Amino acid sequence: MKKITEICCIGAGYVGGPTMSVIAHKCPEINVTVVDINQERIDQWNQANLDDLPIYEPGLKEIVAQSRGKNLFFSTEIDKAIDKAQMIFISVNTPTKTYGKGKGQAADLKYIELCARNIARVAKDDKIVVEKSTLPVRTAQAIKNILQNTGNEVNFEILSNPEFLAEGTAINDLLNADRVLIGGDETSSGQIAKDALSAIYEHWLPKDRILQTNVWSSELSKLVANAFLAQRVSSINSVSALCETTDANVQEVARAIGFDSRIGPKFLQSSVGFGGSCFQKDILNLVYIARSYGLNEVADYWNQVILINDYQKRRFADNIVTTLYNTVSGKKILFYGWAFKKDTNDTRESAAIYVADALLEEKAEIFVYDPKVSEKQIYSDLDYLNTREPSENRRLLKVIKDPIEASKDAHAIAILTEWDEFKDYDWEKIFDAMLKPAFVFDGRRLLDSKKMKEIGFKYYKIGQS
Ligand code: UDX
Ligand code: ADP
């Protein structure tokens, strides 16, 4: 078997950073170098103060503290790291295309292609190249073509090893993975490569949880897993709308169906809509692939998951406007939470961005508090939508540090992220400070309806009349 002693990972983001930290932690005999073109990000990973790592994940800083400088390194010297490594992970970002063919749907592979060309240029001996970024099916083939046609006559084995970690629980998901998927060629050199990667995970996971498949099954499984998870959220969110117009309670419905062991209880939490870097992108990819093979019914089926998610975000914003007597113009609305879910500082595709955008269109004055998201990030999320001038975003929306003080004279509070701390706030104090009637729109079903109503709030909880 090929023994791996040097790993390089290109891309020091939400996937590359935590995954490599765990590999380094569990495999002390392997040197792991994480490289990135972004100097600022690498500097952050190398900072003495572990509270300022570029990514917030529970348990991450402890693991980085143990391995950094011993067998875990963060660097911008990409060529040097590629040259040394026997195994190279590609963990660069693959956003949805914002231009040209497939705009708004297909994944933009330009960063992947740049990586492949870089590896081909530098590699002087055989390498195993592992695709870790979420990619459309058949990307491994594209990487292979680039490597084989531009490389220095060395042999490249391409593996697909999709990441299933969820943000906020990344370290636990990596340490206790339900399964690891390794896709590779069914040739003898392909098998050697798959076994070499498997041996890394076997340092801490039982072998029967490491599944080997062909490359395309592995790539497709990643998209399908995320599409199924997102579909569950859209399914329960579609039911939440029905519950609000009848006397049903979405949580009771979710609990009742979740007891059916064939359905199961997880991923049935109704919310203001799913966000994150994966769900929407992966479904759009699935839709794009299906359509490009002429499978229009399949494409339409999965696209509906996105349409319901958009509907849910819009419905939440519309409800705020309608409830506040059909106008929010000049009204102070306080947002609790901006991240796409709790325990992460990631805001990609967060429902909060779209709800804010809809309310800003109605000229609301929004004050945002999130315990982990920076002011810079919040403005950058809004500016990226290109709906209005950046100066207008800064005029209408303010980012605040004290969520309780900010409740003074607020017309309404909207809960967009399920941060635990919101549950422990002194809601009576908040009520006293707000204008009356004091409205709370709970997009995460976080608070106790009875208690909130007893305090005097006009309290709306998604999925409940
Ligand atoms: C997801 C997948 O879970 C993970 O396996 C994959 O590798 C990457 O994509 P992530 O995006 O980090 O992970 O978060 P996840 O916990 O899946 O939540 C996604 C979104 O769905 C969040 O906005 C979350 O709030 C929302 N959600 C999730 C619900 O609204 N209700 C639920 O019941 C579950
Ligand atoms: P993900 O959630 O997929 O990890 P991120 O955006 O958090 O996505 O991280 C991807 C990282 O990949 C970024 O830090 C970016 O600078 C880096 N990156 C993108 N292209 C390249 C490249 N060609 N070489 C090195 N790093 C790259």
Coordinates of C-alpha atoms and ligand atoms in Angstrom, one line a residue:
M1 CA 0.0 0.0 0.0
K2 CA 1.1 3.5 -0.7
K3 CA 2.2 5.2 2.5
I4 CA 1.2 8.8 2.9
T5 CA 3.5 11.0 4.9
E6 CA 2.8 14.4 3.3
I7 CA -0.6 15.9 2.6
C8 CA -1.4 19.2 1.0
C9 CA -4.8 20.8 1.0
I10 CA -5.6 23.6 -1.3
G11 CA -8.2 25.9 0.2
A12 CA -8.2 27.0 3.9
G13 CA -12.0 27.5 4.2
Y14 CA -14.9 26.0 6.0
V15 CA -14.2 22.6 4.5
G16 CA -10.4 22.5 4.2
G17 CA -9.6 24.1 7.6
P18 CA -11.6 21.8 9.9
T19 CA -11.1 18.6 7.8
M20 CA -7.3 19.0 7.7
S21 CA -7.1 19.9 11.4
V22 CA -8.8 16.6 12.3
I23 CA -6.7 14.6 9.9
A24 CA -3.5 16.1 11.4
H25 CA -4.8 15.6 14.9
K26 CA -5.6 11.9 14.3
C27 CA -2.6 11.1 12.1
P28 CA 0.5 12.5 14.0
E29 CA 2.9 10.7 11.6
I30 CA 1.5 12.7 8.6
N31 CA 2.5 16.3 7.9
V32 CA -0.5 18.3 6.7
T33 CA 0.0 21.6 5.0
V34 CA -3.1 23.8 4.2
V35 CA -2.5 26.4 1.5
D36 CA -4.5 29.3 0.2
I37 CA -4.1 32.2 -2.1
N38 CA -5.6 34.4 0.5
Q39 CA -2.8 35.7 2.6
E40 CA -5.1 37.3 5.2
R41 CA -6.9 34.0 5.7
I42 CA -3.6 32.1 6.2
D43 CA -2.4 34.8 8.6
Q44 CA -5.6 34.3 10.6
W45 CA -5.1 30.5 10.8
N46 CA -1.5 31.2 12.1
Q47 CA -2.5 33.8 14.7
A48 CA -1.4 33.3 18.2
N49 CA -4.8 34.1 19.6
L50 CA -6.9 31.0 18.8
D51 CA -10.1 32.9 19.3
D52 CA -9.4 34.8 16.1
L53 CA -9.3 31.8 13.7
P54 CA -11.1 32.7 10.4
I55 CA -13.7 30.1 11.1
Y56 CA -15.7 29.6 14.3
E57 CA -16.5 25.9 15.0
P58 CA -17.0 24.4 18.4
G59 CA -14.0 22.3 19.3
L60 CA -11.8 23.6 16.4
K61 CA -9.5 25.8 18.3
E62 CA -8.6 23.0 20.7
I63 CA -7.6 20.7 17.9
V64 CA -5.7 23.4 16.0
A65 CA -3.8 24.2 19.3
Q66 CA -2.6 20.7 19.6
S67 CA -1.3 20.2 16.1
R68 CA -0.4 23.5 14.7
G69 CA 3.3 23.9 14.2
K70 CA 3.9 20.2 14.8
N71 CA 2.3 18.4 11.9
L72 CA -0.3 21.0 10.8
F73 CA 0.8 24.0 8.8
F74 CA -1.0 26.9 7.1
S75 CA 0.9 28.6 4.3
T76 CA 0.6 30.6 1.1
E77 CA 3.5 28.6 -0.5
I78 CA 1.2 26.6 -2.7
D79 CA 3.8 25.2 -5.1
K80 CA 6.1 24.1 -2.4
A81 CA 3.3 22.2 -0.6
I82 CA 2.1 20.5 -3.8
D83 CA 5.6 19.4 -4.7
K84 CA 6.2 17.7 -1.3
A85 CA 2.8 16.0 -1.0
Q86 CA 1.9 12.5 -2.1
M87 CA -1.8 13.3 -1.6
I88 CA -3.4 16.7 -2.5
F89 CA -6.9 17.6 -1.4
I90 CA -8.8 20.3 -3.4
S91 CA -11.1 22.2 -1.1
V92 CA -11.6 25.5 -2.9
N93 CA -14.9 27.2 -3.2
T94 CA -17.3 26.4 -6.0
P95 CA -20.0 29.1 -6.0
T96 CA -22.9 29.1 -8.4
K97 CA -22.0 30.8 -11.6
T98 CA -23.0 34.5 -11.8
Y99 CA -22.3 34.9 -15.5
G100 CA -22.5 33.1 -18.9
K101 CA -23.9 29.6 -19.6
G102 CA -25.5 28.0 -16.5
K103 CA -25.7 31.4 -14.8
G104 CA -27.5 31.2 -11.5
Q105 CA -27.5 27.3 -11.6
A106 CA -24.3 25.6 -12.6
A107 CA -21.2 25.5 -10.3
D108 CA -18.4 27.8 -11.2
L109 CA -15.4 25.6 -11.6
K110 CA -12.8 28.2 -12.3
Y111 CA -11.1 27.8 -9.0
I112 CA -11.0 24.1 -9.4
E113 CA -9.5 24.4 -12.8
L114 CA -6.8 26.8 -11.6
C115 CA -5.9 24.3 -8.9
A116 CA -5.7 21.5 -11.4
R117 CA -3.4 23.5 -13.7
N118 CA -1.3 24.5 -10.7
I119 CA -0.9 20.9 -9.7
A120 CA -0.1 19.8 -13.2
R121 CA 2.6 22.5 -13.6
V122 CA 4.3 21.7 -10.3
A123 CA 4.1 18.0 -9.8
K124 CA 7.3 16.0 -10.5
D125 CA 6.2 12.7 -9.1
D126 CA 3.0 10.7 -8.9
K127 CA 0.2 12.2 -6.9
I128 CA -3.2 11.3 -5.6
V129 CA -5.6 14.2 -6.1
V130 CA -8.7 14.2 -3.9
E131 CA -11.7 16.4 -4.8
K132 CA -13.3 17.5 -1.5
S133 CA -15.2 20.6 -2.8
T134 CA -18.8 20.0 -3.7
L135 CA -18.8 19.5 -7.4
P136 CA -21.1 18.6 -10.2
V137 CA -21.0 15.0 -11.4
R138 CA -18.1 14.4 -13.8
T139 CA -15.8 17.1 -12.5
A140 CA -13.2 14.4 -11.6
Q141 CA -13.0 13.7 -15.3
A142 CA -12.4 17.3 -16.1
I143 CA -9.6 17.5 -13.5
K144 CA -8.1 14.3 -14.9
N145 CA -8.1 15.7 -18.4
I146 CA -6.3 18.9 -17.3
L147 CA -3.8 16.9 -15.3
Q148 CA -3.0 14.4 -17.9
N149 CA -2.8 16.8 -20.8
T150 CA -0.7 19.5 -19.1
G151 CA 1.3 17.5 -16.6
N152 CA 4.9 16.5 -16.6
E153 CA 4.2 12.9 -17.6
V154 CA 3.6 11.8 -14.0
N155 CA 0.6 9.6 -13.0
F156 CA -2.4 11.2 -11.2
E157 CA -5.1 9.2 -9.5
I158 CA -8.2 11.3 -9.0
L159 CA -10.5 10.4 -6.1
S160 CA -13.8 11.9 -5.1
N161 CA -14.2 12.2 -1.3
P162 CA -17.2 14.5 -0.6
E163 CA -17.5 16.3 2.6
F164 CA -20.6 15.7 4.7
L165 CA -19.8 17.9 7.6
A166 CA -22.4 20.4 8.7
E167 CA -21.2 23.7 10.0
G168 CA -21.5 24.3 13.7
T169 CA -21.0 20.6 14.3
A170 CA -18.1 20.1 11.9
I171 CA -15.6 18.7 14.3
N172 CA -18.0 16.2 15.8
D173 CA -19.2 15.2 12.3
L174 CA -15.6 14.6 11.2
L175 CA -14.7 12.6 14.4
N176 CA -17.9 10.6 14.3
A177 CA -18.7 10.5 10.6
D178 CA -21.8 8.4 9.7
R179 CA -19.9 7.4 6.6
V180 CA -16.9 8.4 4.5
L181 CA -17.3 8.1 0.7
I182 CA -14.4 7.4 -1.5
G183 CA -14.9 7.3 -5.2
G184 CA -12.1 6.3 -7.6
D185 CA -11.3 4.4 -10.8
E186 CA -11.8 0.7 -10.8
T187 CA -8.2 0.0 -11.9
S188 CA -5.4 -1.4 -9.8
S189 CA -3.8 2.0 -9.4
G190 CA -7.2 3.4 -8.6
Q191 CA -7.7 0.8 -5.9
I192 CA -4.3 1.6 -4.4
A193 CA -5.2 5.2 -4.2
K194 CA -8.6 4.5 -2.6
D195 CA -7.0 2.3 0.0
A196 CA -4.4 4.9 0.8
L197 CA -7.1 7.5 1.5
S198 CA -9.1 4.9 3.4
A199 CA -6.1 4.2 5.6
I200 CA -6.1 7.8 6.7
Y201 CA -9.7 7.7 7.9
E202 CA -9.2 4.2 9.5
H203 CA -7.0 6.0 12.1
W204 CA -10.3 6.9 13.8
L205 CA -13.2 5.4 12.0
P206 CA -14.3 1.7 11.7
K207 CA -13.6 0.3 8.2
D208 CA -17.2 -0.6 7.6
R209 CA -18.2 3.1 7.6
I210 CA -15.8 3.8 4.7
L211 CA -17.6 3.2 1.5
Q212 CA -15.8 2.8 -1.8
T213 CA -17.6 3.5 -5.0
N214 CA -16.9 4.6 -8.6
V215 CA -16.1 8.3 -9.0
W216 CA -19.5 9.3 -10.4
S217 CA -21.6 7.6 -7.8
S218 CA -19.5 9.4 -5.2
E219 CA -19.9 12.8 -6.8
L220 CA -23.7 12.3 -7.4
S221 CA -24.2 10.9 -3.8
K222 CA -23.1 14.2 -2.3
L223 CA -25.6 16.2 -4.4
V224 CA -28.4 13.8 -3.7
A225 CA -27.7 13.6 0.1
N226 CA -28.0 17.4 0.3
A227 CA -31.0 17.5 -2.0
F228 CA -32.8 14.9 0.2
L229 CA -32.0 16.9 3.4
A230 CA -33.1 20.2 1.9
Q231 CA -36.2 18.5 0.6
R232 CA -37.2 17.5 4.1
V233 CA -36.9 21.1 5.3
S234 CA -38.9 22.4 2.3
S235 CA -41.5 19.7 2.9
I236 CA -42.0 20.7 6.6
N237 CA -41.9 24.4 5.6
S238 CA -44.7 23.9 3.1
V239 CA -46.7 22.3 5.8
S240 CA -45.9 25.2 8.2
A241 CA -47.9 27.5 5.9
L242 CA -50.8 25.2 6.0
C243 CA -50.6 24.9 9.8
E244 CA -50.7 28.7 10.2
T245 CA -54.0 28.9 8.3
T246 CA -55.6 26.0 10.2
D247 CA -55.4 25.1 13.9
A248 CA -52.6 22.7 13.5
N249 CA -49.1 23.1 15.0
V250 CA -46.2 22.2 12.8
Q251 CA -44.1 20.9 15.7
E252 CA -46.9 18.5 16.7
V253 CA -47.2 17.4 13.1
A254 CA -43.4 16.9 12.8
R255 CA -43.3 15.0 16.0
A256 CA -46.2 12.8 14.9
I257 CA -44.7 11.9 11.6
G258 CA -41.1 11.7 13.0
F259 CA -42.2 8.8 15.2
D260 CA -42.7 6.7 12.1
S261 CA -39.3 5.0 11.9
R262 CA -39.4 5.1 8.2
I263 CA -39.6 8.9 8.3
G264 CA -37.5 9.6 11.4
P265 CA -37.4 12.7 13.5
K266 CA -34.4 14.6 12.1
F267 CA -34.4 17.6 9.8
L268 CA -38.1 18.4 10.4
Q269 CA -37.6 21.7 12.2
S270 CA -39.7 24.3 10.4
S271 CA -37.8 27.6 9.9
V272 CA -37.7 30.8 7.9
G273 CA -35.9 28.8 5.2
F274 CA -32.7 26.8 4.8
G275 CA -29.4 28.6 4.0
G276 CA -25.8 27.7 3.9
S277 CA -23.3 27.2 1.1
C278 CA -24.4 23.7 0.1
F279 CA -28.2 23.1 -0.1
Q280 CA -29.2 25.6 -2.7
K281 CA -26.0 25.2 -4.7
D282 CA -26.2 21.5 -4.8
I283 CA -29.8 21.3 -5.8
L284 CA -29.2 23.9 -8.5
N285 CA -26.4 21.7 -9.7
L286 CA -28.7 18.7 -9.7
V287 CA -31.3 20.6 -11.6
Y288 CA -28.8 21.8 -14.1
I289 CA -27.3 18.4 -14.7
A290 CA -30.8 16.8 -15.1
R291 CA -31.8 19.5 -17.6
S292 CA -28.6 19.2 -19.6
Y293 CA -29.5 15.5 -20.1
G294 CA -33.0 16.4 -21.2
L295 CA -34.6 15.1 -17.9
N296 CA -36.9 18.1 -17.5
E297 CA -39.4 16.3 -15.1
V298 CA -36.5 15.4 -12.8
A299 CA -35.2 19.0 -13.0
D300 CA -38.6 20.5 -12.2
Y301 CA -39.1 18.1 -9.3
W302 CA -35.9 19.2 -7.5
N303 CA -36.3 22.8 -8.4
Q304 CA -39.5 22.9 -6.5
V305 CA -37.5 22.4 -3.2
I306 CA -35.8 25.8 -4.0
L307 CA -39.1 27.4 -4.9
I308 CA -40.7 26.5 -1.6
N309 CA -37.6 27.8 0.2
D310 CA -37.8 31.1 -1.5
Y311 CA -41.6 31.2 -0.8
Q312 CA -40.9 30.6 2.9
K313 CA -38.5 33.5 3.2
R314 CA -40.8 35.8 1.2
R315 CA -43.8 34.7 3.3
F316 CA -42.0 35.6 6.6
A317 CA -41.1 39.1 5.3
D318 CA -44.6 39.7 3.9
N319 CA -46.1 38.6 7.2
I320 CA -44.1 41.2 9.0
V321 CA -45.2 44.0 6.7
T322 CA -48.9 42.9 6.8
T323 CA -48.9 42.5 10.6
L324 CA -47.3 45.9 11.1
Y325 CA -50.4 47.5 9.5
N326 CA -49.2 47.1 6.0
T327 CA -46.3 49.4 6.3
V328 CA -42.8 49.1 7.8
S329 CA -41.5 52.4 6.3
G330 CA -39.4 54.2 9.0
K331 CA -40.2 51.5 11.6
K332 CA -37.4 50.1 13.7
I333 CA -37.1 46.3 13.3
L334 CA -34.6 44.4 15.3
F335 CA -33.0 41.3 13.8
Y336 CA -31.8 38.7 16.2
G337 CA -29.4 36.6 14.2
W338 CA -27.8 36.8 10.8
A339 CA -25.9 33.5 10.4
F340 CA -27.6 30.8 8.4
K341 CA -27.9 28.7 11.6
K342 CA -26.5 28.8 15.1
D343 CA -22.9 28.1 16.1
T344 CA -21.4 29.3 12.9
N345 CA -20.2 32.7 11.6
D346 CA -21.1 31.7 8.1
T347 CA -23.8 33.7 6.4
R348 CA -23.8 32.2 2.9
E349 CA -27.4 32.1 1.6
S350 CA -28.7 32.9 5.0
A351 CA -32.5 33.6 5.1
A352 CA -31.8 36.8 7.1
I353 CA -30.2 38.4 4.0
Y354 CA -33.3 38.0 1.9
V355 CA -35.7 38.9 4.6
A356 CA -33.7 42.1 5.3
D357 CA -33.6 42.9 1.6
A358 CA -37.4 42.6 1.3
L359 CA -38.0 44.8 4.3
L360 CA -35.4 47.4 3.2
E361 CA -37.4 47.6 -0.1
E362 CA -40.3 48.6 2.1
K363 CA -38.0 51.2 3.7
A364 CA -37.8 49.6 7.1
E365 CA -35.0 50.6 9.5
I366 CA -33.3 47.4 10.5
F367 CA -30.9 46.9 13.4
V368 CA -29.0 43.6 13.3
Y369 CA -27.4 41.7 16.1
D370 CA -25.5 38.4 15.7
P371 CA -23.1 37.1 18.3
K372 CA -20.6 35.9 15.7
V373 CA -21.1 37.7 12.4
S374 CA -19.1 40.8 11.7
E375 CA -20.5 44.1 10.5
K376 CA -18.3 43.9 7.4
Q377 CA -19.8 40.6 6.5
I378 CA -23.4 41.8 6.9
Y379 CA -22.9 44.7 4.6
S380 CA -21.1 42.6 2.1
D381 CA -24.0 40.1 2.0
L382 CA -26.4 42.9 1.3
D383 CA -24.3 44.7 -1.2
Y384 CA -23.7 41.4 -3.1
L385 CA -27.5 41.3 -3.9
N386 CA -27.0 44.6 -5.8
T387 CA -30.6 45.7 -5.0
R388 CA -29.7 49.2 -3.9
E389 CA -26.7 51.5 -3.5
P390 CA -24.2 50.4 -0.7
S391 CA -24.7 53.8 0.9
E392 CA -28.4 53.2 1.1
N393 CA -27.8 49.8 2.8
R394 CA -25.7 51.5 5.4
R395 CA -28.2 54.3 5.9
L396 CA -31.2 51.9 6.5
L397 CA -29.5 49.0 8.3
K398 CA -27.3 49.3 11.4
V399 CA -25.3 46.6 13.0
I400 CA -25.4 46.7 16.8
K401 CA -23.5 45.1 19.7
D402 CA -26.1 45.3 22.5
P403 CA -29.3 43.4 21.6
I404 CA -31.1 44.4 24.7
E405 CA -30.4 48.1 24.5
A406 CA -31.3 48.2 20.9
S407 CA -34.8 47.0 21.7
K408 CA -35.6 50.6 22.9
D409 CA -38.4 52.0 20.8
A410 CA -38.4 49.0 18.4
H411 CA -41.6 48.2 16.6
A412 CA -40.7 44.5 16.1
I413 CA -38.1 41.9 16.7
A414 CA -37.5 39.1 14.1
I415 CA -35.6 36.0 15.1
L416 CA -33.6 34.8 12.1
T417 CA -31.1 32.4 13.7
E418 CA -31.6 30.0 16.6
W419 CA -28.7 31.2 18.8
D420 CA -29.2 29.7 22.3
E421 CA -28.5 33.0 24.0
F422 CA -31.7 34.5 22.6
K423 CA -33.7 32.1 24.8
D424 CA -32.0 33.4 28.0
Y425 CA -32.7 37.1 27.3
D426 CA -34.7 39.1 29.8
W427 CA -37.8 39.3 27.6
E428 CA -39.7 41.3 30.1
K429 CA -37.1 44.0 30.0
I430 CA -37.1 43.9 26.2
F431 CA -40.9 44.2 26.2
D432 CA -40.8 47.3 28.5
A433 CA -38.3 49.0 26.1
M434 CA -40.3 48.4 22.9
L435 CA -43.1 50.4 21.4
K436 CA -46.5 48.9 21.9
P437 CA -48.0 46.7 20.6
A438 CA -44.6 44.9 20.7
F439 CA -44.3 42.3 18.0
V440 CA -42.0 39.3 17.9
F441 CA -41.7 37.2 14.7
D442 CA -40.0 34.0 15.6
G443 CA -38.6 32.4 12.4
R444 CA -36.9 29.7 14.3
R445 CA -39.6 28.6 16.8
L446 CA -37.1 29.3 19.5
L447 CA -39.3 30.9 22.3
D448 CA -42.1 29.7 24.4
S449 CA -45.4 31.0 23.0
K450 CA -47.3 31.0 26.3
K451 CA -44.6 32.9 28.1
M452 CA -44.2 35.5 25.4
K453 CA -47.9 36.1 25.2
E454 CA -48.1 36.4 29.0
I455 CA -45.4 39.1 29.0
G456 CA -47.7 40.9 26.5
F457 CA -46.0 40.4 23.2
K458 CA -47.9 39.9 19.9
Y459 CA -46.0 36.8 19.2
Y460 CA -45.9 35.0 15.9
K461 CA -44.2 31.6 15.6
I462 CA -43.6 30.1 12.2
G463 CA -45.9 27.1 11.6
Q464 CA -48.5 28.0 14.3
S465 CA -51.7 30.0 14.1
Ligands
UDX1 C1 -25.3 20.7 5.0 C2 -25.3 19.2 5.2 O1 -26.1 18.9 6.4 C3 -23.9 18.6 5.2 O2 -24.0 17.2 5.3 C4 -23.2 19.0 4.0 O3 -21.9 18.6 4.0 C5 -23.2 20.5 3.8 O4 -24.6 21.0 3.8 P1 -24.9 22.8 6.6 O5 -25.2 23.6 5.4 O6 -23.6 23.2 7.3 O7 -24.7 21.3 6.1 O8 -26.0 22.9 7.6 P2 -27.4 22.0 8.0 O9 -27.3 21.7 9.4 O10 -27.6 20.9 7.0 O11 -28.5 23.1 7.8 C6 -28.8 23.7 6.5 C7 -29.9 24.7 6.7 O12 -31.1 24.1 6.9 C8 -29.7 25.7 7.8 O13 -30.1 27.0 7.4 C9 -30.7 25.2 8.9 O14 -31.1 26.2 9.8 C10 -31.8 24.6 8.0 N1 -32.5 23.6 8.7 C11 -32.0 22.4 9.0 C12 -33.9 23.8 9.0 O15 -34.4 24.9 8.7 N2 -34.6 22.8 9.6 C13 -34.0 21.6 9.9 O16 -34.8 20.7 10.4 C14 -32.7 21.4 9.6
ADP2 P1 -15.7 26.0 1.5 O1 -16.9 26.2 2.3 O2 -15.9 25.2 0.2 O3 -14.5 25.5 2.3 P2 -14.5 28.7 1.5 O4 -14.9 29.9 0.6 O5 -14.7 28.8 2.9 O6 -15.3 27.5 0.8 O7 -13.0 28.3 1.2 C1 -12.4 28.1 0.0 C2 -11.0 28.7 0.0 O8 -10.3 28.3 -1.2 C3 -10.9 30.2 0.1 O9 -10.1 30.6 1.3 C4 -10.1 30.7 -1.2 O10 -9.2 31.7 -1.0 C5 -9.4 29.4 -1.5 N1 -9.0 29.3 -3.0 C6 -9.8 29.5 -4.0 N2 -9.1 29.3 -5.2 C7 -7.9 28.9 -4.8 C8 -6.7 28.5 -5.6 N3 -6.7 28.5 -6.9 N4 -5.5 28.2 -4.9 C9 -5.6 28.3 -3.5 N5 -6.6 28.6 -2.8 C10 -7.8 28.9 -3.4

